[in-house]
Short mmCIF file of C-alpha atoms and ligand atoms in Angstrom, two decimals:
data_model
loop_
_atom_site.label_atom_id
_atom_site.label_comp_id
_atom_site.label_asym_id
_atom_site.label_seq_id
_atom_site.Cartn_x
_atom_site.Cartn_y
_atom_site.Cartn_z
CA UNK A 5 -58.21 -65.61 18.75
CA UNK A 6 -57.12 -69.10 18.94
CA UNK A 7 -55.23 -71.55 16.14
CA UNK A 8 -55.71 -75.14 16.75
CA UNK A 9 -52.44 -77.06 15.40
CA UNK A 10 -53.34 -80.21 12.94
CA UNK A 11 -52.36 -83.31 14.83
CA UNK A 12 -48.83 -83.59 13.67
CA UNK A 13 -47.46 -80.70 13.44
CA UNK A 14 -43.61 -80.34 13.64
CA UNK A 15 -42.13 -78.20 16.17
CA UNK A 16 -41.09 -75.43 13.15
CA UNK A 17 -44.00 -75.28 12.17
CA UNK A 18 -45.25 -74.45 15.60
CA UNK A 19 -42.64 -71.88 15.89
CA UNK A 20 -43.41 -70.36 12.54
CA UNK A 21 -47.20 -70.00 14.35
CA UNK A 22 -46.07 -68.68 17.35
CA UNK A 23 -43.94 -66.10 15.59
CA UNK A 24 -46.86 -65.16 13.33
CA UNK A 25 -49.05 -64.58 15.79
CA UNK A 26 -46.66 -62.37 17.35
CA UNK A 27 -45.79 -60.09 14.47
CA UNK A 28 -49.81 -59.44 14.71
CA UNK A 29 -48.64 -57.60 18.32
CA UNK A 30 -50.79 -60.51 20.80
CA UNK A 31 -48.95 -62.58 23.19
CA UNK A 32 -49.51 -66.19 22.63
CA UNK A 33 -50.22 -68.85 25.13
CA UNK A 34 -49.91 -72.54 23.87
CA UNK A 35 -52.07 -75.32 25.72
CA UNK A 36 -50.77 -79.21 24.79
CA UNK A 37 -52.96 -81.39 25.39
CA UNK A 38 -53.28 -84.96 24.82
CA UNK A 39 -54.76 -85.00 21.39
CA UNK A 40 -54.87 -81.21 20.26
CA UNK A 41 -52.41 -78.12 20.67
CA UNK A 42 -53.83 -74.53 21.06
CA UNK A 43 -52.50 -71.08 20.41
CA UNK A 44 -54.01 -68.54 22.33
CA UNK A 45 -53.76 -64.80 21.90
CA UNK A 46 -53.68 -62.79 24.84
CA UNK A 47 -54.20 -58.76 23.46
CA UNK A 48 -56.03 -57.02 21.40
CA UNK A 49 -55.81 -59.98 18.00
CA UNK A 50 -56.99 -57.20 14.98
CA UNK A 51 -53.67 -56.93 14.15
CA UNK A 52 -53.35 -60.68 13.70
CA UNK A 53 -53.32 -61.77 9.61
CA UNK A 54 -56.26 -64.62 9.97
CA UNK A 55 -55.98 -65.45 6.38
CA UNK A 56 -52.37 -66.02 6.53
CA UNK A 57 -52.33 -67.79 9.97
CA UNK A 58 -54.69 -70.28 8.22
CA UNK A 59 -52.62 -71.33 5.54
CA UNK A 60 -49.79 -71.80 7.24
CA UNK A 61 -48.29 -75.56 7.23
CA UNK A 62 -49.17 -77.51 10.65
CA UNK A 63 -52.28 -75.22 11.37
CA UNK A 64 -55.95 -77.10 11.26
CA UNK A 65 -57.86 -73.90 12.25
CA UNK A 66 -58.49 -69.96 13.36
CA UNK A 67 -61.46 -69.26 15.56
CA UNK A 68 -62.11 -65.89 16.64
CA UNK A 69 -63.16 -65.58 20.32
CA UNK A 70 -64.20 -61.90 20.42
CA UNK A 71 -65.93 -59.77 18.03
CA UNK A 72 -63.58 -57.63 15.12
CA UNK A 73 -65.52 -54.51 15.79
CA UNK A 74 -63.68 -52.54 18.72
CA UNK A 75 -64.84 -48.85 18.67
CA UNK A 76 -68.43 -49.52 18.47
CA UNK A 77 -68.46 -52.35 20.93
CA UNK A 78 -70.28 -51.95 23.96
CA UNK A 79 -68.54 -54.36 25.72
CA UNK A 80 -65.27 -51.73 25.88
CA UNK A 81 -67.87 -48.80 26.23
CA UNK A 82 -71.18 -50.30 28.46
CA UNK A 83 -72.87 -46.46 28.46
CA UNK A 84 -75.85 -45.68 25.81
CA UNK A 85 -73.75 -43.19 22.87
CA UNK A 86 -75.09 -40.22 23.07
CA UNK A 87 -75.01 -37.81 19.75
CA UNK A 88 -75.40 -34.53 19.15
CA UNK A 89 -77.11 -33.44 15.94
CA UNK A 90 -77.39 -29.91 16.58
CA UNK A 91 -78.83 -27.43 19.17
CA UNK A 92 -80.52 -29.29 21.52
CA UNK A 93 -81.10 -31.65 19.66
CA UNK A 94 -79.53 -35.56 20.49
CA UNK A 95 -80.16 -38.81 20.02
CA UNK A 96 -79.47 -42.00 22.12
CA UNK A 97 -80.97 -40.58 25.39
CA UNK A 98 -84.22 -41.30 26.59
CA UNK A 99 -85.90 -38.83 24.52
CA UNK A 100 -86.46 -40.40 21.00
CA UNK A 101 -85.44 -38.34 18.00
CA UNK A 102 -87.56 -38.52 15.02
CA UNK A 103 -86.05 -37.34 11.50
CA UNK A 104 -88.73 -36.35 8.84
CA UNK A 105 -88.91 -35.12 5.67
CA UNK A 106 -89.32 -36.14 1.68
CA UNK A 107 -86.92 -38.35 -0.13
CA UNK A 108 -85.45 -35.61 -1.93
CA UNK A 109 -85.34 -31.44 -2.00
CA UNK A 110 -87.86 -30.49 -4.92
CA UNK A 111 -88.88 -27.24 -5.03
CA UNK A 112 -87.94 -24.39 -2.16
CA UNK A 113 -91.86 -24.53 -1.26
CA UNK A 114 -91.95 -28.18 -1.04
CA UNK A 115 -89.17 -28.52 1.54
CA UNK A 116 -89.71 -25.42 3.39
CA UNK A 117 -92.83 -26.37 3.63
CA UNK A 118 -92.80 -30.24 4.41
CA UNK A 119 -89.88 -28.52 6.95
CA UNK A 120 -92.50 -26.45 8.80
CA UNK A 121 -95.19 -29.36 8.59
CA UNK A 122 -93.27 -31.66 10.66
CA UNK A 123 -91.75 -29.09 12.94
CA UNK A 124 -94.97 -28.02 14.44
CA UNK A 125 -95.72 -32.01 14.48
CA UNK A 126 -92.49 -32.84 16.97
CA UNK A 127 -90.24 -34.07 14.53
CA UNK A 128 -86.88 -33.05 15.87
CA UNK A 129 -84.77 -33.15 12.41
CA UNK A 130 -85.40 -32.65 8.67
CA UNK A 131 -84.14 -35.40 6.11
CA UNK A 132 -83.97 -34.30 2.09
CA UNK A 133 -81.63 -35.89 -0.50
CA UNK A 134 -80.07 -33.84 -2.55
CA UNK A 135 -77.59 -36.42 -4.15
CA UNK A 136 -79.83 -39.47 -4.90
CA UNK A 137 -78.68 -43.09 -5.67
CA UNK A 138 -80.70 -44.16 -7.81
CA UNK A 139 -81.37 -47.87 -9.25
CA UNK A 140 -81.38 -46.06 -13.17
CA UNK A 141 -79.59 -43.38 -14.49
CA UNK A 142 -82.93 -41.92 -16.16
CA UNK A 143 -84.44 -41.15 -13.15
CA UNK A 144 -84.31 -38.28 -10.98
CA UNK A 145 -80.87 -37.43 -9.67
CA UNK A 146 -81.54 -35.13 -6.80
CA UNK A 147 -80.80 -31.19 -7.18
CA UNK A 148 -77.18 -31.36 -5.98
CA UNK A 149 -75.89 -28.25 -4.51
CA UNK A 150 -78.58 -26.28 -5.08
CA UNK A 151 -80.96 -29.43 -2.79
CA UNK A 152 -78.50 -28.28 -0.43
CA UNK A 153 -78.61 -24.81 -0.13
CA UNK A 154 -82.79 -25.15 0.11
CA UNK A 155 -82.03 -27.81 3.25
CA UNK A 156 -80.19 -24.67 4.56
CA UNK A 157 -83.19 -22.18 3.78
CA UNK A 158 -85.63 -24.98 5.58
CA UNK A 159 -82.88 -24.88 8.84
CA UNK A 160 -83.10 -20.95 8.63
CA UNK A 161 -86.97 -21.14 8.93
CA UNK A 162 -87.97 -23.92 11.08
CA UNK A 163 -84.35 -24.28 13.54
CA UNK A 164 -84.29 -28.32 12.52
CA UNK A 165 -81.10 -29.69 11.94
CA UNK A 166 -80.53 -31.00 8.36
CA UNK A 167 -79.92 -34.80 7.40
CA UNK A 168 -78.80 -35.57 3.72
CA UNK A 169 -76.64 -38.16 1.78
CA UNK A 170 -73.25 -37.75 0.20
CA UNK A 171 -72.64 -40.26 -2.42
CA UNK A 172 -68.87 -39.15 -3.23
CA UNK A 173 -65.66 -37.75 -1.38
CA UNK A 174 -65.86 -35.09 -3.75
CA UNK A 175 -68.32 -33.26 -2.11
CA UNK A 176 -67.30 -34.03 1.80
CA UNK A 177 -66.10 -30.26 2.81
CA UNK A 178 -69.35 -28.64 1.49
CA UNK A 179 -71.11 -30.91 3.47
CA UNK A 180 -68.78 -30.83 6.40
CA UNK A 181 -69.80 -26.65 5.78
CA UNK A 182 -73.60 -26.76 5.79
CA UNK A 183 -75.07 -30.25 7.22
CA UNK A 184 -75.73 -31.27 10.49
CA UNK A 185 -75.53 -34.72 9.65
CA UNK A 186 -74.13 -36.68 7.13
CA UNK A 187 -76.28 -40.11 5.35
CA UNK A 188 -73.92 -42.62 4.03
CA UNK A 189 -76.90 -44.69 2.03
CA UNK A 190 -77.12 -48.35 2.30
CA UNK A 191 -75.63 -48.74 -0.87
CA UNK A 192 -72.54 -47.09 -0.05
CA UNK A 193 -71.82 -48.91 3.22
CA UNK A 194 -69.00 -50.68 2.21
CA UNK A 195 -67.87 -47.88 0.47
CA UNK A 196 -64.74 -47.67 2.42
CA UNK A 197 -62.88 -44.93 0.71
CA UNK A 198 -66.08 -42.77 2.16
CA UNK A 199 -66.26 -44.24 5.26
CA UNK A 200 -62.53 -43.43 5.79
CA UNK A 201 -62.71 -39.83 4.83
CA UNK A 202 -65.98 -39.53 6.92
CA UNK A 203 -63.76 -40.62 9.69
CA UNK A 204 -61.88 -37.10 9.96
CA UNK A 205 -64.94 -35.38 9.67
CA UNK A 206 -66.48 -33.45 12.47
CA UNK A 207 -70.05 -34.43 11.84
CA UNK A 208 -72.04 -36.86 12.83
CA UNK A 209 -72.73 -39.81 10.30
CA UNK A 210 -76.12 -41.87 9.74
CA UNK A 211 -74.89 -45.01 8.52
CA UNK A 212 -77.64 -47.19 6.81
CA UNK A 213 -77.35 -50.56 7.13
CA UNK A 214 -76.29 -52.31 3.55
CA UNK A 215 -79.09 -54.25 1.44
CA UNK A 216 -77.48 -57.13 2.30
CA UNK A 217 -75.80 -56.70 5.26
CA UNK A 218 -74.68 -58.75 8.33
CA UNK A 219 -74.98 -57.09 11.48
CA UNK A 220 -71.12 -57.37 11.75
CA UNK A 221 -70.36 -56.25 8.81
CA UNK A 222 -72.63 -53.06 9.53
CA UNK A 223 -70.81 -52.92 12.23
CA UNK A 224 -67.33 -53.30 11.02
CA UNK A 225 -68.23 -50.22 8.39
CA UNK A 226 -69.05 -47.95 11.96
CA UNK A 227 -65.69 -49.42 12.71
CA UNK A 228 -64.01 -47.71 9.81
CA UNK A 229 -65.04 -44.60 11.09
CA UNK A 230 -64.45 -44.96 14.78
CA UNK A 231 -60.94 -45.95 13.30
CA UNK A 232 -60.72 -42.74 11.56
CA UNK A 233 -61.29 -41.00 15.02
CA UNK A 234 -65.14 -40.01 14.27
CA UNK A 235 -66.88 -41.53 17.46
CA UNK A 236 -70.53 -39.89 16.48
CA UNK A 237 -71.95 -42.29 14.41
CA UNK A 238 -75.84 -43.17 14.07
CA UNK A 239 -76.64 -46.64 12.97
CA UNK A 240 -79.81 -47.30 10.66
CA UNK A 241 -81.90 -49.82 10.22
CA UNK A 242 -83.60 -49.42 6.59
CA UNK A 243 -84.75 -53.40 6.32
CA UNK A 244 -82.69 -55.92 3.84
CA UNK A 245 -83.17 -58.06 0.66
CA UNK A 246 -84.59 -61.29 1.20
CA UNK A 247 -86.75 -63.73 -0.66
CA UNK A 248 -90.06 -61.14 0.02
CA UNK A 249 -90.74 -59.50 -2.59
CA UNK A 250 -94.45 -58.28 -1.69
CA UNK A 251 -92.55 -55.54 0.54
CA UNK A 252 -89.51 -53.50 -1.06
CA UNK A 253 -87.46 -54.68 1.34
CA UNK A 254 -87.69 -56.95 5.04
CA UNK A 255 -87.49 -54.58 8.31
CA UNK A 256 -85.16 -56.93 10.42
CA UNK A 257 -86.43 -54.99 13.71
CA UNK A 258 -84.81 -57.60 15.70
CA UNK A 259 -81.30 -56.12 14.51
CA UNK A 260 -82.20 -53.54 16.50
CA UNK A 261 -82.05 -55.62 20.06
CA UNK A 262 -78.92 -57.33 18.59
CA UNK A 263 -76.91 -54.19 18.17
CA UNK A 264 -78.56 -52.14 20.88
CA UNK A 265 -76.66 -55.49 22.81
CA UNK A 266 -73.53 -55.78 20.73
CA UNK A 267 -72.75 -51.48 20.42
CA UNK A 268 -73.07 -48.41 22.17
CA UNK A 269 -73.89 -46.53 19.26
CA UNK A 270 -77.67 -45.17 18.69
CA UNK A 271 -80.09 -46.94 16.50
CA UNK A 272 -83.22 -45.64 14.09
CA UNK A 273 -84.97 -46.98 12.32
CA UNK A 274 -86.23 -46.08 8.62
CA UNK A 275 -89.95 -47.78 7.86
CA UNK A 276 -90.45 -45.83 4.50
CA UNK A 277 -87.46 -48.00 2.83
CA UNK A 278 -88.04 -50.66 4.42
CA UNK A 279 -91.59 -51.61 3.21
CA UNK A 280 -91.50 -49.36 0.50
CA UNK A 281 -95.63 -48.75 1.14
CA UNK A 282 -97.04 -45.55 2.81
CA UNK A 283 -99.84 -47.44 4.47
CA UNK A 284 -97.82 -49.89 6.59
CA UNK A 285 -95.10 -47.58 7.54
CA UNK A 286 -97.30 -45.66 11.06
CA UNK A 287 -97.57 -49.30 12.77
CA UNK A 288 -94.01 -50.63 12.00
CA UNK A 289 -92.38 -46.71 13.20
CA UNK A 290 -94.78 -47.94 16.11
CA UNK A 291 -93.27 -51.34 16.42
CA UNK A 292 -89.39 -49.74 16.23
CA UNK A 293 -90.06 -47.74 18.62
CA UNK A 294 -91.21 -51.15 20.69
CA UNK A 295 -88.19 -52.75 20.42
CA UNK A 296 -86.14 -50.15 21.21
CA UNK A 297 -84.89 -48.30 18.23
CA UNK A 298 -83.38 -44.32 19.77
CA UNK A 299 -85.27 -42.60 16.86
CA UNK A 300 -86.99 -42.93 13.86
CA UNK A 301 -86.29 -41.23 9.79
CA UNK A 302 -89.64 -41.03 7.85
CA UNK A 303 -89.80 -40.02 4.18
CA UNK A 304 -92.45 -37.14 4.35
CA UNK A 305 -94.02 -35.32 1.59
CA UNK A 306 -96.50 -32.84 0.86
CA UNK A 307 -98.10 -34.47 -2.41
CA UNK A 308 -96.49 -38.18 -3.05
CA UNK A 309 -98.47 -38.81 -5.75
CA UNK A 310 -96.07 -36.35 -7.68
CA UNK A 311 -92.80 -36.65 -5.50
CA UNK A 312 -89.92 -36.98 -7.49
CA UNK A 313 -88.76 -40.02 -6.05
CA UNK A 314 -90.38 -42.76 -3.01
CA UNK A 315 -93.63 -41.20 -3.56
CA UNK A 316 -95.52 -44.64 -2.97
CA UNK A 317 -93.56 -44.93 0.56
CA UNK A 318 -93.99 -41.13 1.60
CA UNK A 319 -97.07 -40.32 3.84
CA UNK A 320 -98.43 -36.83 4.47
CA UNK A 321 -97.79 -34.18 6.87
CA UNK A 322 -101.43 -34.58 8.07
CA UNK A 323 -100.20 -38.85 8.29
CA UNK A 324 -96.91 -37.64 10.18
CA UNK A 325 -99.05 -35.63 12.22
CA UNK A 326 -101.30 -37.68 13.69
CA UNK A 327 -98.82 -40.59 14.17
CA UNK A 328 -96.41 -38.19 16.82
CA UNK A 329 -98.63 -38.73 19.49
CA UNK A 330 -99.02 -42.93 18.83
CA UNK A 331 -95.05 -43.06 18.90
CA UNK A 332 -95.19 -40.71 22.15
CA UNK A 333 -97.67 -43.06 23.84
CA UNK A 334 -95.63 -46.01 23.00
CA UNK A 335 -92.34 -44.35 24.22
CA UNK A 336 -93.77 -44.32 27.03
CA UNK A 337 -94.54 -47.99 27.66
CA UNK A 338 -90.92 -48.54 27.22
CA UNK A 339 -89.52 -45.93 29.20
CA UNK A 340 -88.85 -43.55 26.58
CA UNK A 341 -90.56 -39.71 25.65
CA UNK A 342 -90.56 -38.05 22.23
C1 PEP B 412 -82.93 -42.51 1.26
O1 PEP B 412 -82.81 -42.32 2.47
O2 PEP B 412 -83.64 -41.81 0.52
C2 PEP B 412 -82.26 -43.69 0.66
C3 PEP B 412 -81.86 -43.71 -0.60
O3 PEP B 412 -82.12 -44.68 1.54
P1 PEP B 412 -81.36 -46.12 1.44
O4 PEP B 412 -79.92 -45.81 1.27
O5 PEP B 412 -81.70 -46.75 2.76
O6 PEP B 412 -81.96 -46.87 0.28
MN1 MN B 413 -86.00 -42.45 -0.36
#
């Protein structure tokens, strides 16, 4: 961090910047020159009050010189993050790992079944909601508990871990009990209540990026549970709002590159939500995969004309199916297998 002094500043109020500085636990280093003074922190400057330093009599300006996020940065931590999701099963290695499954649990049949579908196609995790956010409160909520006990029933049968959302504290020691891994949704990513409890957990948590979302701030919520001591955390790329509307939302696959540069933490991507449209969502899992992405999460469903929720974004088994082997042969043009 470094505070640039107004041009005539008095020598308390230069102390008063020092000092401030200091309480933040930095060492400061001031530069006079002819025309502008400097204050440079020498530590680690998250401790340092930004908002106060800037109102502070005798200060023009606060510039921050290296990024807030710490944990998750792979400038502290250069090596790939590599996450366990459950036997054998990882993800940020050169192997991709591809999550599949419907929205939400329906019926035991349907997700046993959609389970067992894209087992025997590769897939290498099932997703299912069982709490759903939903836009209204008319639609479909998701089964609760009981969508959870069927994800267990589909682990019994087919050995993939499970994947599902928790949309409230309330419910974080049943799924600490029976999930593999844990989806904060994008619209509770700066939910930070959650994000601190996840932090104690012992699971791993898929963290969807936020509809509207900076990459830092994204990045700042894996921070909050890093902070919390929880190192295993998958970031997800489920496309943002813009201007578009002709797709649900905007895939921003070059967020991908950015944070596979700025973080150490694994990265998939999730086509279904972010175009919304069954048809397009084999060539942009195809074009993730391309730029990099460590895995993919595909909404999955045996008849999505009648699913309960996403339906219009869900493709088939037989879809799924026939689009492993395209993702494998693209893997490997970038040095990665399924
Ligand atoms: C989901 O995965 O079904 C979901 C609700 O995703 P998102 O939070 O990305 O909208
Ligand atoms: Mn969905």
């Amino acid at each position: 961090m470094v505070v640039v002094m107004k041009p005539d500043f008095t020598p308390d109020q230069l102390k008063a910047a020092i000092e401030a500085m200091e309480a933040g636990g930095v060492r400061v280093m001031v530069s006079k020159g002819s025309e502008t003074t400097i204050l440079g922190a020498e530590g680690n400057a998250s401790g340092v009050d930004q908002e106060r330093i800037v109102m502070l009599p005798g200060v023009d300006r606060v510039m921050r010189v290296t990024e807030p996020f710490k944990k998750s940065n792979r400038k502290y931590h250069p090596d790939d993050s590599v996450i366990a999701l459950g036997d054998g099963v990882a993800i940020g290695g050169n192997k991709l790992c591809v999550i599949a499954g419907p929205c939400s649990v329906e019926t035991p049949e349907q997700i046993v079944g959609v389970a067992k579908a894209v087992k025997a196609a590769g897939a290498s995790a099932l997703r299912g909601g069982a709490f759903k956010p939903r836009t209204s409160p008319y639609s479909f909520q998701g089964m609760g508990l009981d969508g959870i006990r069927l994800l267990q029933e589909a682990r019994a049968v087919t050995g993939l871990p499970i994947v599902t959302e928790i949309m409230s504290t309330e419910h974080l020691d049943i799924f600490e009990a029976s999930v593999d891994v844990i989806q904060v949704g994008a619209r509770n990513m700066q939910n930070f209540d959650l994000l601190k409890r996840l932090g104690k957990t012992t699971k791993p948590i898929l963290l969807k990026r936020g509809l509207s979302s900076t990459i830092e701030e994204w990045l700042m919520s894996a921070e909050y549970i890093m902070a919390g001591g929880n190192h295993q955390v998958i970031l997800c790329e489920r496309g943002i709002r813009t201007f578009e509307t002709y797709t649900r939302n905007t895939l921003d696959l070059s967020a991908v590159l950015a944070v596979k540069k700025l973080s150490h933490l694994p990265v998939v991507v999730d086509p279904s939500h972010a175009c919304g449209m069954a048809w397009m969502v084999e060539r942009m899992a195809l074009a993730a995969v391309a730029a990099g992405a460590d895995g993919l999460i595909i909404e999955v469903h045996n008849d999505p004309q009648n699913a309960l929720c996403d339906g219009p974004q869900s493709i088939t088994p037989e879809q799924f199916s026939a689009l492993m082997p395209k993702l494998s042969a693209i893997a490997g043009c970038v040095g990665r297998s399924v």
